[in-house]
JSON list of N, CA and C in Angstrom, two decimals:
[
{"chain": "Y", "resi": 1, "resn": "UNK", "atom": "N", "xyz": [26.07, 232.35, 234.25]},
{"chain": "Y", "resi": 1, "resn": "UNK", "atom": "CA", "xyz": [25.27, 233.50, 233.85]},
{"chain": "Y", "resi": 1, "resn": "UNK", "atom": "C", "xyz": [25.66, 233.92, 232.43]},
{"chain": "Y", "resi": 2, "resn": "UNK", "atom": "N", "xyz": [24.55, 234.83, 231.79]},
{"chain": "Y", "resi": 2, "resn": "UNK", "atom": "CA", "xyz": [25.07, 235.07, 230.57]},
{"chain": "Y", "resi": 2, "resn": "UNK", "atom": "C", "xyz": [25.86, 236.63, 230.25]},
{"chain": "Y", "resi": 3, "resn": "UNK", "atom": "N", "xyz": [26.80, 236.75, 229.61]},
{"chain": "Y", "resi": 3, "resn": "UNK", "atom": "CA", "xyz": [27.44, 237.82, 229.38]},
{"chain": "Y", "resi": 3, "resn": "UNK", "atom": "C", "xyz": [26.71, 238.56, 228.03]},
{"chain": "Y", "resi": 4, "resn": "UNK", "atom": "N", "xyz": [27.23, 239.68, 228.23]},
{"chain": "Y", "resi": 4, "resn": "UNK", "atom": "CA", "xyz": [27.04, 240.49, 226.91]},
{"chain": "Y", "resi": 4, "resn": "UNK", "atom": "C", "xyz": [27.13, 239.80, 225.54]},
{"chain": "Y", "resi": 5, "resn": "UNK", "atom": "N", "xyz": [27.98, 239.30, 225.43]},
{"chain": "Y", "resi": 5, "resn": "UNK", "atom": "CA", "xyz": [28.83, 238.44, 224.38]},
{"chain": "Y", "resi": 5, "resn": "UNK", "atom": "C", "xyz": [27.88, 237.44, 224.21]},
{"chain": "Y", "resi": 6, "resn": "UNK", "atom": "N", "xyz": [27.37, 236.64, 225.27]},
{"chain": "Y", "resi": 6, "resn": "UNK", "atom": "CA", "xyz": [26.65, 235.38, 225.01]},
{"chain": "Y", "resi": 6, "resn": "UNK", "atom": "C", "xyz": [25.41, 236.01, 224.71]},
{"chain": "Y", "resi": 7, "resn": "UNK", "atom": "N", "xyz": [24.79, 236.82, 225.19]},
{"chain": "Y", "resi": 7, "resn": "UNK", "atom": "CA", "xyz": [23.41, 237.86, 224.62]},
{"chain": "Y", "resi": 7, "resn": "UNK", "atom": "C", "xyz": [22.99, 238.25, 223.36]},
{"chain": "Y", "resi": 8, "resn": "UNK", "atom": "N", "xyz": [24.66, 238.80, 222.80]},
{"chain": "Y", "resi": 8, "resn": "UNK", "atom": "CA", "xyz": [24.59, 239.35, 221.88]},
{"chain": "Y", "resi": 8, "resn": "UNK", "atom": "C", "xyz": [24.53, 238.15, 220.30]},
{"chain": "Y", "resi": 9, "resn": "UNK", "atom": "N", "xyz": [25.35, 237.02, 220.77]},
{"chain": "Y", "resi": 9, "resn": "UNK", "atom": "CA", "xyz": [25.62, 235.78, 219.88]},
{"chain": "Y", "resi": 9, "resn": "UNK", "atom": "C", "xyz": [24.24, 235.07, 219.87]},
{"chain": "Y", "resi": 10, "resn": "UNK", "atom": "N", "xyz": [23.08, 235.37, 220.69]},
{"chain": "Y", "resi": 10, "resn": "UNK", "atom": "CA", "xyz": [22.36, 234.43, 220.71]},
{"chain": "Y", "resi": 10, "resn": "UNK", "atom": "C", "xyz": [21.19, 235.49, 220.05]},
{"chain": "Y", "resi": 11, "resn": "UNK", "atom": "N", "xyz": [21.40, 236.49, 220.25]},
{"chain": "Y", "resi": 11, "resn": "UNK", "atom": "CA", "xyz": [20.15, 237.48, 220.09]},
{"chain": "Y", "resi": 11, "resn": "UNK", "atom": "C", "xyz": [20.21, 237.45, 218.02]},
{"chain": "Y", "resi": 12, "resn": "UNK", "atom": "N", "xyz": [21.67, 238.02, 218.04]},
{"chain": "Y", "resi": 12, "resn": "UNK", "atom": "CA", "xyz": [22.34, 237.56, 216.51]},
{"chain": "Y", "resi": 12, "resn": "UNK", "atom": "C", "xyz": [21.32, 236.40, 216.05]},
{"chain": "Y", "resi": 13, "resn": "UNK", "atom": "N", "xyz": [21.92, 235.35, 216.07]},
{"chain": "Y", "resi": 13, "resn": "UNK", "atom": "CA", "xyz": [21.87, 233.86, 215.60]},
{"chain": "Y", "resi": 13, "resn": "UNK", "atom": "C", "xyz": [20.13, 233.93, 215.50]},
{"chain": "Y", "resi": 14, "resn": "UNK", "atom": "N", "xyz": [19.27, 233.89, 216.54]},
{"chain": "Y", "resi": 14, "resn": "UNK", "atom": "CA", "xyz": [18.39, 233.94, 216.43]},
{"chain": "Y", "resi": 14, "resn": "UNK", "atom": "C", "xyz": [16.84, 235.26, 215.89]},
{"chain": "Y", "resi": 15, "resn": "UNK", "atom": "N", "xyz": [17.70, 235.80, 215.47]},
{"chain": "Y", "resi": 15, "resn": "UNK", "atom": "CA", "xyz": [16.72, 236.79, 214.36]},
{"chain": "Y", "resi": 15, "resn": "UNK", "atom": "C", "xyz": [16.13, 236.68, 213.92]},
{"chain": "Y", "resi": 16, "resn": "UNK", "atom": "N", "xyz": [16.47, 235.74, 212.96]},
{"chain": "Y", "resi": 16, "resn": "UNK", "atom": "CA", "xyz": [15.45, 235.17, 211.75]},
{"chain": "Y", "resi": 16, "resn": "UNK", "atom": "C", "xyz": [14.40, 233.98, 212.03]},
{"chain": "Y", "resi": 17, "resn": "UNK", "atom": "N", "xyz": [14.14, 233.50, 213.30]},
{"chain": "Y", "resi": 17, "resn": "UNK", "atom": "CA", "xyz": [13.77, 232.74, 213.69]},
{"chain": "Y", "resi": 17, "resn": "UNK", "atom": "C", "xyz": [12.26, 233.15, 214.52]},
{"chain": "Y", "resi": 18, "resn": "UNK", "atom": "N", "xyz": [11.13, 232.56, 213.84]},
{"chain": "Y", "resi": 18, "resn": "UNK", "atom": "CA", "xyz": [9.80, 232.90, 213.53]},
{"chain": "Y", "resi": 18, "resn": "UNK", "atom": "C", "xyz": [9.22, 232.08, 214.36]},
{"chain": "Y", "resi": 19, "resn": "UNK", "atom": "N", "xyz": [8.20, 232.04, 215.18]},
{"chain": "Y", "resi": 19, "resn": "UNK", "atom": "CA", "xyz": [6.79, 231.16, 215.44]},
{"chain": "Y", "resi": 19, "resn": "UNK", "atom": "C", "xyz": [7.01, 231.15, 216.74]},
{"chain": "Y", "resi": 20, "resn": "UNK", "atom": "N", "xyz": [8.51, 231.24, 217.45]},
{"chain": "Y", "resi": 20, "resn": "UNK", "atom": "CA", "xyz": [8.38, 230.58, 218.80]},
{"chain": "Y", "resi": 20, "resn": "UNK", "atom": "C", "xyz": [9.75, 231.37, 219.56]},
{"chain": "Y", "resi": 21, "resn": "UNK", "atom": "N", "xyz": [8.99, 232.27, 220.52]},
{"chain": "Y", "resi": 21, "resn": "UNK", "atom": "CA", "xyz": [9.95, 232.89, 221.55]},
{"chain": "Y", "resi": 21, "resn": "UNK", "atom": "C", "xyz": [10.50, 232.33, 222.20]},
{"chain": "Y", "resi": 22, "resn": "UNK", "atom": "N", "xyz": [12.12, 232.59, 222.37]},
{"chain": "Y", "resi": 22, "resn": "UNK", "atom": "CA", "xyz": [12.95, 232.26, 223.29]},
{"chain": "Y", "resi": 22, "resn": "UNK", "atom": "C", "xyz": [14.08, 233.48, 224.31]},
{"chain": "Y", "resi": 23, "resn": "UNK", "atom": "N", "xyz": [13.87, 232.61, 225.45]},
{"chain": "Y", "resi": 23, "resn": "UNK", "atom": "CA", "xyz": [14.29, 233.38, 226.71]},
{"chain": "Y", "resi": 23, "resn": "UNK", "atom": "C", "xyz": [15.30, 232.82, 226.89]},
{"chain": "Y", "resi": 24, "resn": "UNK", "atom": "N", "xyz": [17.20, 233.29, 226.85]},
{"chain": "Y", "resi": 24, "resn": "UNK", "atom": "CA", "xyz": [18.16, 232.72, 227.57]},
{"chain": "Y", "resi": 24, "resn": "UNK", "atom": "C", "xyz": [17.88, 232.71, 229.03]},
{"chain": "Y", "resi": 25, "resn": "UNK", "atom": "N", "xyz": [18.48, 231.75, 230.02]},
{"chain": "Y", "resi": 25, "resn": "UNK", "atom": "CA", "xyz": [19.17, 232.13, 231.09]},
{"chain": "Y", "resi": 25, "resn": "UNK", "atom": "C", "xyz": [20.14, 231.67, 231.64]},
{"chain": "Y", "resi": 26, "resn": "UNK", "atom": "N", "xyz": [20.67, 230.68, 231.26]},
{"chain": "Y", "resi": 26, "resn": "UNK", "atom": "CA", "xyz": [22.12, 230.13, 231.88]},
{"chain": "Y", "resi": 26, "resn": "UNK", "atom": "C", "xyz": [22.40, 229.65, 230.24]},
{"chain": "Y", "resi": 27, "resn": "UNK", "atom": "N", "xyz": [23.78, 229.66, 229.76]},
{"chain": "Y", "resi": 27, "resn": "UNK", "atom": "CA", "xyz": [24.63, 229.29, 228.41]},
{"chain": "Y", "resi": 27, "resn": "UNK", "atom": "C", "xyz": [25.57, 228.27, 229.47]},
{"chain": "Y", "resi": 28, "resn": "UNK", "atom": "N", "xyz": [26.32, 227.24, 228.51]},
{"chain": "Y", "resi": 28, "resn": "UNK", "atom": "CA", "xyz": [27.29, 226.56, 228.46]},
{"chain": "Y", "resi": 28, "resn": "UNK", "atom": "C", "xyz": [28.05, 227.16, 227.64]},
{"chain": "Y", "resi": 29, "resn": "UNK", "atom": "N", "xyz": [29.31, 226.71, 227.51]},
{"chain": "Y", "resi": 29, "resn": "UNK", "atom": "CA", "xyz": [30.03, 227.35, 226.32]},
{"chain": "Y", "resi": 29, "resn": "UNK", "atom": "C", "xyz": [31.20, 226.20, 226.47]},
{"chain": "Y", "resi": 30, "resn": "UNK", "atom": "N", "xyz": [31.75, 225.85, 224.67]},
{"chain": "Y", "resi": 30, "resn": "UNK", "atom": "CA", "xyz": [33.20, 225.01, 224.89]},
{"chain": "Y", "resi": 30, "resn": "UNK", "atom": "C", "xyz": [33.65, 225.49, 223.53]},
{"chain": "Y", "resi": 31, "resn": "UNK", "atom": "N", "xyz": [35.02, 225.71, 223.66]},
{"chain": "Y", "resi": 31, "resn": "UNK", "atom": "CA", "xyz": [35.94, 226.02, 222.74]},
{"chain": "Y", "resi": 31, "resn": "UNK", "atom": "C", "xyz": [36.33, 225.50, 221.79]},
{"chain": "Y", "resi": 32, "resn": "UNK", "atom": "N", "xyz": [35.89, 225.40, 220.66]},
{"chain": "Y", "resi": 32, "resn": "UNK", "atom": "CA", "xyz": [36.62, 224.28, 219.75]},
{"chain": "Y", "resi": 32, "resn": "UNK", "atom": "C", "xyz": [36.98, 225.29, 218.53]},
{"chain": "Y", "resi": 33, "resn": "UNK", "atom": "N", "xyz": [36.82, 225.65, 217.54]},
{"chain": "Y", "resi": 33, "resn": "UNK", "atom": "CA", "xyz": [37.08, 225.99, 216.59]},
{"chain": "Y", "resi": 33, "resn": "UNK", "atom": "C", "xyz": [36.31, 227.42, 216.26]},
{"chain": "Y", "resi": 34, "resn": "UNK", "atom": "N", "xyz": [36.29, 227.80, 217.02]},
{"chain": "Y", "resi": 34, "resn": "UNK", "atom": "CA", "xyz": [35.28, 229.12, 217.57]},
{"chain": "Y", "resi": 34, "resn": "UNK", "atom": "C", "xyz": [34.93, 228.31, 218.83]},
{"chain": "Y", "resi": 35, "resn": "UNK", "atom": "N", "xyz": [33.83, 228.65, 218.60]},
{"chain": "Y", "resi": 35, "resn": "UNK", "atom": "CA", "xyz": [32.78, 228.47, 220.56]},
{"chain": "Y", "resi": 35, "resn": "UNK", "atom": "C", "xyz": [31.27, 227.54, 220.03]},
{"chain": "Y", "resi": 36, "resn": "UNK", "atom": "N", "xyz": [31.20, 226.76, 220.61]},
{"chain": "Y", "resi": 36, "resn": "UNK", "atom": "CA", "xyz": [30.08, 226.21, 220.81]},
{"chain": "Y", "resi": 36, "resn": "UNK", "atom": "C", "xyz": [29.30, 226.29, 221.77]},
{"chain": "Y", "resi": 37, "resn": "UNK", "atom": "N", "xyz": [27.84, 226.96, 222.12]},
{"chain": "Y", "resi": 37, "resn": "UNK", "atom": "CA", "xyz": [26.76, 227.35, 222.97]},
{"chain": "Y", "resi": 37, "resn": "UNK", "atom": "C", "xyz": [26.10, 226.18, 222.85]},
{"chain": "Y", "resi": 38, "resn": "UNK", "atom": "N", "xyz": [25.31, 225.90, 224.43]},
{"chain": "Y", "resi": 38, "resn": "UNK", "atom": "CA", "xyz": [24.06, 225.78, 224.67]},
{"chain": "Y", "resi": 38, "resn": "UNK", "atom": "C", "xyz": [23.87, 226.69, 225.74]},
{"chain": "Y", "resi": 39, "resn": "UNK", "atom": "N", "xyz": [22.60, 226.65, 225.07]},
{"chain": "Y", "resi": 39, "resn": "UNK", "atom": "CA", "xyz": [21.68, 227.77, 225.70]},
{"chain": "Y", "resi": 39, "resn": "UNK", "atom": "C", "xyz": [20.62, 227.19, 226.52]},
{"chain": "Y", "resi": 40, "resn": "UNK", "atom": "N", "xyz": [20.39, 227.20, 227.59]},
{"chain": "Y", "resi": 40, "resn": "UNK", "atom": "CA", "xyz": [19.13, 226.56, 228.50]},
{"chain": "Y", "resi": 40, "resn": "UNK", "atom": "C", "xyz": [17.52, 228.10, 228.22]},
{"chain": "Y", "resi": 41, "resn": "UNK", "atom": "N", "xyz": [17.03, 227.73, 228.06]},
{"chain": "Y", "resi": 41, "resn": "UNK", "atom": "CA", "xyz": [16.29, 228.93, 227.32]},
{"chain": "Y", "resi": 41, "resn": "UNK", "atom": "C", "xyz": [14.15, 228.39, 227.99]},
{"chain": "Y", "resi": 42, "resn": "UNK", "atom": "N", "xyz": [13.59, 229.38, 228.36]},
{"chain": "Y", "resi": 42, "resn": "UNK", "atom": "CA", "xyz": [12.22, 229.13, 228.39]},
{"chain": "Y", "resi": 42, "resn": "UNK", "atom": "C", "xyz": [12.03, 229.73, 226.74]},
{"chain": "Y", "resi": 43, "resn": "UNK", "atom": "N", "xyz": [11.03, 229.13, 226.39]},
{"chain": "Y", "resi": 43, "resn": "UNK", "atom": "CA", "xyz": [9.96, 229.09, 225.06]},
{"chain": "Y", "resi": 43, "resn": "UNK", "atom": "C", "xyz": [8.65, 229.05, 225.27]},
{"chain": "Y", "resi": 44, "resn": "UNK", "atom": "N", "xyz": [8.37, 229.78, 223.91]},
{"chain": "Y", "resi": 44, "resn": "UNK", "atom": "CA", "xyz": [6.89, 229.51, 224.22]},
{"chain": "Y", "resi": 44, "resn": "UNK", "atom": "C", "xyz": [6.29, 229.79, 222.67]},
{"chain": "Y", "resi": 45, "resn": "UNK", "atom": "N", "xyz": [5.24, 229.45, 222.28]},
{"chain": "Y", "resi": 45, "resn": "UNK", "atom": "CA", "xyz": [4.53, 229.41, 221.00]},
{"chain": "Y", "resi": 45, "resn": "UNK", "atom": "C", "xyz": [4.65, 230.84, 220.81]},
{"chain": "Y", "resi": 46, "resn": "UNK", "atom": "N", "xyz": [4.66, 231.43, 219.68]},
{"chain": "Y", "resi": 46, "resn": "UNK", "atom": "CA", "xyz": [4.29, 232.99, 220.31]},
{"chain": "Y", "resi": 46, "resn": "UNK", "atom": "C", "xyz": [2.73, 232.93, 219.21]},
{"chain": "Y", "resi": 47, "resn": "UNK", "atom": "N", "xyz": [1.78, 233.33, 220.17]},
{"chain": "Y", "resi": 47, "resn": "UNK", "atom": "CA", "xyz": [0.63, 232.78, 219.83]},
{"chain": "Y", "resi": 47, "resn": "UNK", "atom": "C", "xyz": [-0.43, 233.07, 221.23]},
{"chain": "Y", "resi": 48, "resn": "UNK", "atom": "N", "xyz": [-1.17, 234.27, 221.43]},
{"chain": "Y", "resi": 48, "resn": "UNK", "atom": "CA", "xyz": [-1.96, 234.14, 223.08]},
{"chain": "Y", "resi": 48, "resn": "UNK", "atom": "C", "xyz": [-2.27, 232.99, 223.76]},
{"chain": "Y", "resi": 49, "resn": "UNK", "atom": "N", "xyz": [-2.01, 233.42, 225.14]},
{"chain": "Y", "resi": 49, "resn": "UNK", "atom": "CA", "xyz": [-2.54, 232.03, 225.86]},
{"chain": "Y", "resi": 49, "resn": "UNK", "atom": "C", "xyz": [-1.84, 230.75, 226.02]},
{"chain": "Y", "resi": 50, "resn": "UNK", "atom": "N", "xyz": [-0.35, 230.89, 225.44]},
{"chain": "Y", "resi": 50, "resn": "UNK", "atom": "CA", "xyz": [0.47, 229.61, 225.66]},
{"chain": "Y", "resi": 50, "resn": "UNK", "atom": "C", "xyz": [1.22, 229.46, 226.64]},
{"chain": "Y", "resi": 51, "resn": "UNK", "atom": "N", "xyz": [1.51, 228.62, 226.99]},
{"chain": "Y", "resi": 51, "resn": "UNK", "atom": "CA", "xyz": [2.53, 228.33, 227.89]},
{"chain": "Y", "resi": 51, "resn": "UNK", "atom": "C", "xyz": [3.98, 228.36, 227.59]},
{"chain": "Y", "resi": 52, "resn": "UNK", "atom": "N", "xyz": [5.12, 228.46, 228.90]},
{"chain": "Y", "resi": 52, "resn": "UNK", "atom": "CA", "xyz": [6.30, 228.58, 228.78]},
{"chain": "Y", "resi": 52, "resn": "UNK", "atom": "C", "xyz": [6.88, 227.10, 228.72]},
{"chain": "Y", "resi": 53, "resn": "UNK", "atom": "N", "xyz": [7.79, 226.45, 228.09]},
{"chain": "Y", "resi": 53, "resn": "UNK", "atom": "CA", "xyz": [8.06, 225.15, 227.96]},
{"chain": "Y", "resi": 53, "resn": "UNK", "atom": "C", "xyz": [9.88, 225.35, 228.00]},
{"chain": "Y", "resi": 54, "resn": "UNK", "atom": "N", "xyz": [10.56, 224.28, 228.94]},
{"chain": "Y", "resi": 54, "resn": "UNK", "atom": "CA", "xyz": [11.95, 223.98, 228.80]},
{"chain": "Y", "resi": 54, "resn": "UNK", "atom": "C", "xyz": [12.37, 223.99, 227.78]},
{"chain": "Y", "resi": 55, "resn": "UNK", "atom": "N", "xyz": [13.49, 224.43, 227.06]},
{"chain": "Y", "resi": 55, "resn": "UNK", "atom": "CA", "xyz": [14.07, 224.19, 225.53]},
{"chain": "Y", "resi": 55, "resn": "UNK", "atom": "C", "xyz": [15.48, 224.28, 226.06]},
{"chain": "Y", "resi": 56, "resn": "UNK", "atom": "N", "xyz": [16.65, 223.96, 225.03]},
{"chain": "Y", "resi": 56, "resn": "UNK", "atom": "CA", "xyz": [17.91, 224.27, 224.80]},
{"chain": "Y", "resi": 56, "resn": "UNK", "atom": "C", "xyz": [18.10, 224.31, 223.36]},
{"chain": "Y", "resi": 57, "resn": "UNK", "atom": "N", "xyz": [18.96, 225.37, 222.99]},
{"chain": "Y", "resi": 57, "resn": "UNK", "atom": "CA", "xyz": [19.47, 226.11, 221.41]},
{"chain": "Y", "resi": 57, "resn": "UNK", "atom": "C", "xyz": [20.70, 225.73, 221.92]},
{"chain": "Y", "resi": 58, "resn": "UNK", "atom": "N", "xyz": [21.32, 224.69, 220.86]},
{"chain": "Y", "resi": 58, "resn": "UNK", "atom": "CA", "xyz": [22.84, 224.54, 220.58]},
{"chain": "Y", "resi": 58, "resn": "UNK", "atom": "C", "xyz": [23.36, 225.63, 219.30]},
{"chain": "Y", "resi": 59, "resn": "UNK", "atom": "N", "xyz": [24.39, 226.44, 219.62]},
{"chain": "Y", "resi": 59, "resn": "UNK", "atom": "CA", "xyz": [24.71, 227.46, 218.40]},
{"chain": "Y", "resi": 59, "resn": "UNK", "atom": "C", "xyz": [26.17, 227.35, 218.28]},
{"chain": "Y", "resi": 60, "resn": "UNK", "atom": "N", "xyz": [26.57, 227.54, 217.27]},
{"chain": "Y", "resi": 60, "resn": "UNK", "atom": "CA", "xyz": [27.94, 227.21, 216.63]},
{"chain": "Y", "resi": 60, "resn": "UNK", "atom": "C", "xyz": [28.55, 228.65, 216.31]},
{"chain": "Y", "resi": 61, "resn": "UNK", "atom": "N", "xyz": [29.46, 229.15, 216.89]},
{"chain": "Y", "resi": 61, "resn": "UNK", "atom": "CA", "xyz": [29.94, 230.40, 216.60]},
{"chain": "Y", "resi": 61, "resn": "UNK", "atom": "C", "xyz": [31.69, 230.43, 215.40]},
{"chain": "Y", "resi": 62, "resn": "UNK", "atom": "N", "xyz": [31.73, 230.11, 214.52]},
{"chain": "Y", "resi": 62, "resn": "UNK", "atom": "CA", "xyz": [33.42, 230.01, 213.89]},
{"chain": "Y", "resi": 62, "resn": "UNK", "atom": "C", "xyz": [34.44, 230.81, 214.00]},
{"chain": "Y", "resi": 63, "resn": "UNK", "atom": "N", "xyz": [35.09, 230.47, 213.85]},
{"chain": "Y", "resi": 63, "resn": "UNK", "atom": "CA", "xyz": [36.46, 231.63, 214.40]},
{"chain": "Y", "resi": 63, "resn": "UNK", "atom": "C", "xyz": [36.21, 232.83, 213.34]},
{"chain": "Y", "resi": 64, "resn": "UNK", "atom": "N", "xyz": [35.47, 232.52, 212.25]},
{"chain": "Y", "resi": 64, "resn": "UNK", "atom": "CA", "xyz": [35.31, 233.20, 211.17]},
{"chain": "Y", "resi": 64, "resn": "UNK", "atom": "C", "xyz": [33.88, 233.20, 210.73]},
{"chain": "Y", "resi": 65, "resn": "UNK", "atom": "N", "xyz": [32.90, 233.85, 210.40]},
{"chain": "Y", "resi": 65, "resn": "UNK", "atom": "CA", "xyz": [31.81, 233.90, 209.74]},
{"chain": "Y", "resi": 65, "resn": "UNK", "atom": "C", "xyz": [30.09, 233.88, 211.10]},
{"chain": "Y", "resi": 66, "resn": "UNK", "atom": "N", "xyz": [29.69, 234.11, 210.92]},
{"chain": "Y", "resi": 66, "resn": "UNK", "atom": "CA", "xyz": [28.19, 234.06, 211.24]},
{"chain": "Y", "resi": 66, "resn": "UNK", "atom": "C", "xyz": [28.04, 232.60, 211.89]},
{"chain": "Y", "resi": 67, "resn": "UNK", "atom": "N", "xyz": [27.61, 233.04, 212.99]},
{"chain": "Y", "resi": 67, "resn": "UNK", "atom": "CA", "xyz": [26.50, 231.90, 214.42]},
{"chain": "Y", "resi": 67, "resn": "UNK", "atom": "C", "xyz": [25.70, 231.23, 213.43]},
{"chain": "Y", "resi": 68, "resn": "UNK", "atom": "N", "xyz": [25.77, 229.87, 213.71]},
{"chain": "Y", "resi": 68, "resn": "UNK", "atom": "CA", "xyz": [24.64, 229.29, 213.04]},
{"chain": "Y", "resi": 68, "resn": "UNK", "atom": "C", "xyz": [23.93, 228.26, 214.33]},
{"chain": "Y", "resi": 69, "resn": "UNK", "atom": "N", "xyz": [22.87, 228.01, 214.44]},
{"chain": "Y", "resi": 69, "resn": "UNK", "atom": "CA", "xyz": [21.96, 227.22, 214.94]},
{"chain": "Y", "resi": 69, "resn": "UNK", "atom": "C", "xyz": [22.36, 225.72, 214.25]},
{"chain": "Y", "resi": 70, "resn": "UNK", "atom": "N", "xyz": [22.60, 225.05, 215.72]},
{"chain": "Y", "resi": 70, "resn": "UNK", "atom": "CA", "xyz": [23.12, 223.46, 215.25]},
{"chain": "Y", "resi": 70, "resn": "UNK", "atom": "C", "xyz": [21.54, 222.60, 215.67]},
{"chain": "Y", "resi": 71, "resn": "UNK", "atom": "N", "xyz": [21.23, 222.90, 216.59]},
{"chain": "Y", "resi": 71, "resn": "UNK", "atom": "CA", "xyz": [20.07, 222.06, 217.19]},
{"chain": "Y", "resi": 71, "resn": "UNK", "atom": "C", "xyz": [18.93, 223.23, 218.32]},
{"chain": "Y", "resi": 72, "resn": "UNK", "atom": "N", "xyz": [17.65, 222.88, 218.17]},
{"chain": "Y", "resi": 72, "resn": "UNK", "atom": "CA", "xyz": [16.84, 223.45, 218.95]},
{"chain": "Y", "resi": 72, "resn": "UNK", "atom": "C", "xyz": [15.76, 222.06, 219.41]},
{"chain": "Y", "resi": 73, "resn": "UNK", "atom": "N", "xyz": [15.85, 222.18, 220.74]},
{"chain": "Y", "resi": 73, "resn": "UNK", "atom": "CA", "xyz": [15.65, 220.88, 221.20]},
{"chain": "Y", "resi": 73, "resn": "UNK", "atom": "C", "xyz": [14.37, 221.21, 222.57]},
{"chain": "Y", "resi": 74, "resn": "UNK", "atom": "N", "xyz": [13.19, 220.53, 222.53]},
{"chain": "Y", "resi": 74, "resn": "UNK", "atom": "CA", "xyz": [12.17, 220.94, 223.99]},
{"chain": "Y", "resi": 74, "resn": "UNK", "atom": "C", "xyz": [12.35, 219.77, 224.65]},
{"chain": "Y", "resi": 75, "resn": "UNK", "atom": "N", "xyz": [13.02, 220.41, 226.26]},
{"chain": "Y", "resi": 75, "resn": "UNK", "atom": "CA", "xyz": [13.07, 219.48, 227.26]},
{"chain": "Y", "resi": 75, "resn": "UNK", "atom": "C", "xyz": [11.78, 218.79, 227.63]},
{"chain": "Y", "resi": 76, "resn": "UNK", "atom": "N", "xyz": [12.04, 217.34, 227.71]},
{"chain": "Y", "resi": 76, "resn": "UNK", "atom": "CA", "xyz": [10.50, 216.36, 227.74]},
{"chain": "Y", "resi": 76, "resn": "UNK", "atom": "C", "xyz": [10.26, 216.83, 229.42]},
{"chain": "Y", "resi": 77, "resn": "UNK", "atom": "N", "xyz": [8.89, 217.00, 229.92]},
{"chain": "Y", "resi": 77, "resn": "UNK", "atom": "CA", "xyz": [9.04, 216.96, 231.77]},
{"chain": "Y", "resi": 77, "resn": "UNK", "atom": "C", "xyz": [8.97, 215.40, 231.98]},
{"chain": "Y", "resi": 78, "resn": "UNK", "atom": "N", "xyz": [9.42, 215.09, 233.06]},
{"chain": "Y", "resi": 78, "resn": "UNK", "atom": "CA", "xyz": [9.07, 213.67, 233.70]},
{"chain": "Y", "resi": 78, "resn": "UNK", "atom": "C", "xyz": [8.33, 212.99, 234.73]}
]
C-alpha cells in the first residue's frame, strides 16, 4: 500500500507532468542511494471520453535533491 511519504514523492515528482493522468495504487520501493519507486499506477489521456490504461512510473528519489522520473512505461494487455 502506499504511505504518505510514497503519495507525497509521487504527487511531488509528478507536477509538472502534462497530457496524461495518473492514479497510484500499490509502489515498490528499494534502497539504494536514496529510494527507488515503482509505481503501478491507472492512466488515462486526460482528454473526454478516454479510457483507463495499465502504466508504471519508475522515480528516483536521492539522498539529496529533488525526485526525478527515470521511466514511464504502459503495460501492453495480452
Amino acid at each position: 500500500m502506499l504511505s504518505a511519504t510514497d503519495r507525497a514523492v509521487f504527487k511531488e515528482t509528478m507536477a509538472g507532468l502534462a497530457g496524461v493522468g495518473y492514479e497510484p495504487l500499490v509502489v515498490r520501493k528499494q534502497v539504494v542511494a536514496g529510494m527507488n519507486y515503482e509505481f503501478f499506477c491507472n492512466a488515462r489521456v486526460v482528454y473526454p471520453g478516454t479510457d483507463w490504461y495499465p502504466a508504471t512510473v519508475l522515480i528516483h528519489k536521492p539522498l539529496q535533491g529533488n525526485a526525478v522520473i527515470k521511466k514511464i512505461s504502459k503495460i501492453a494487455a495480452h
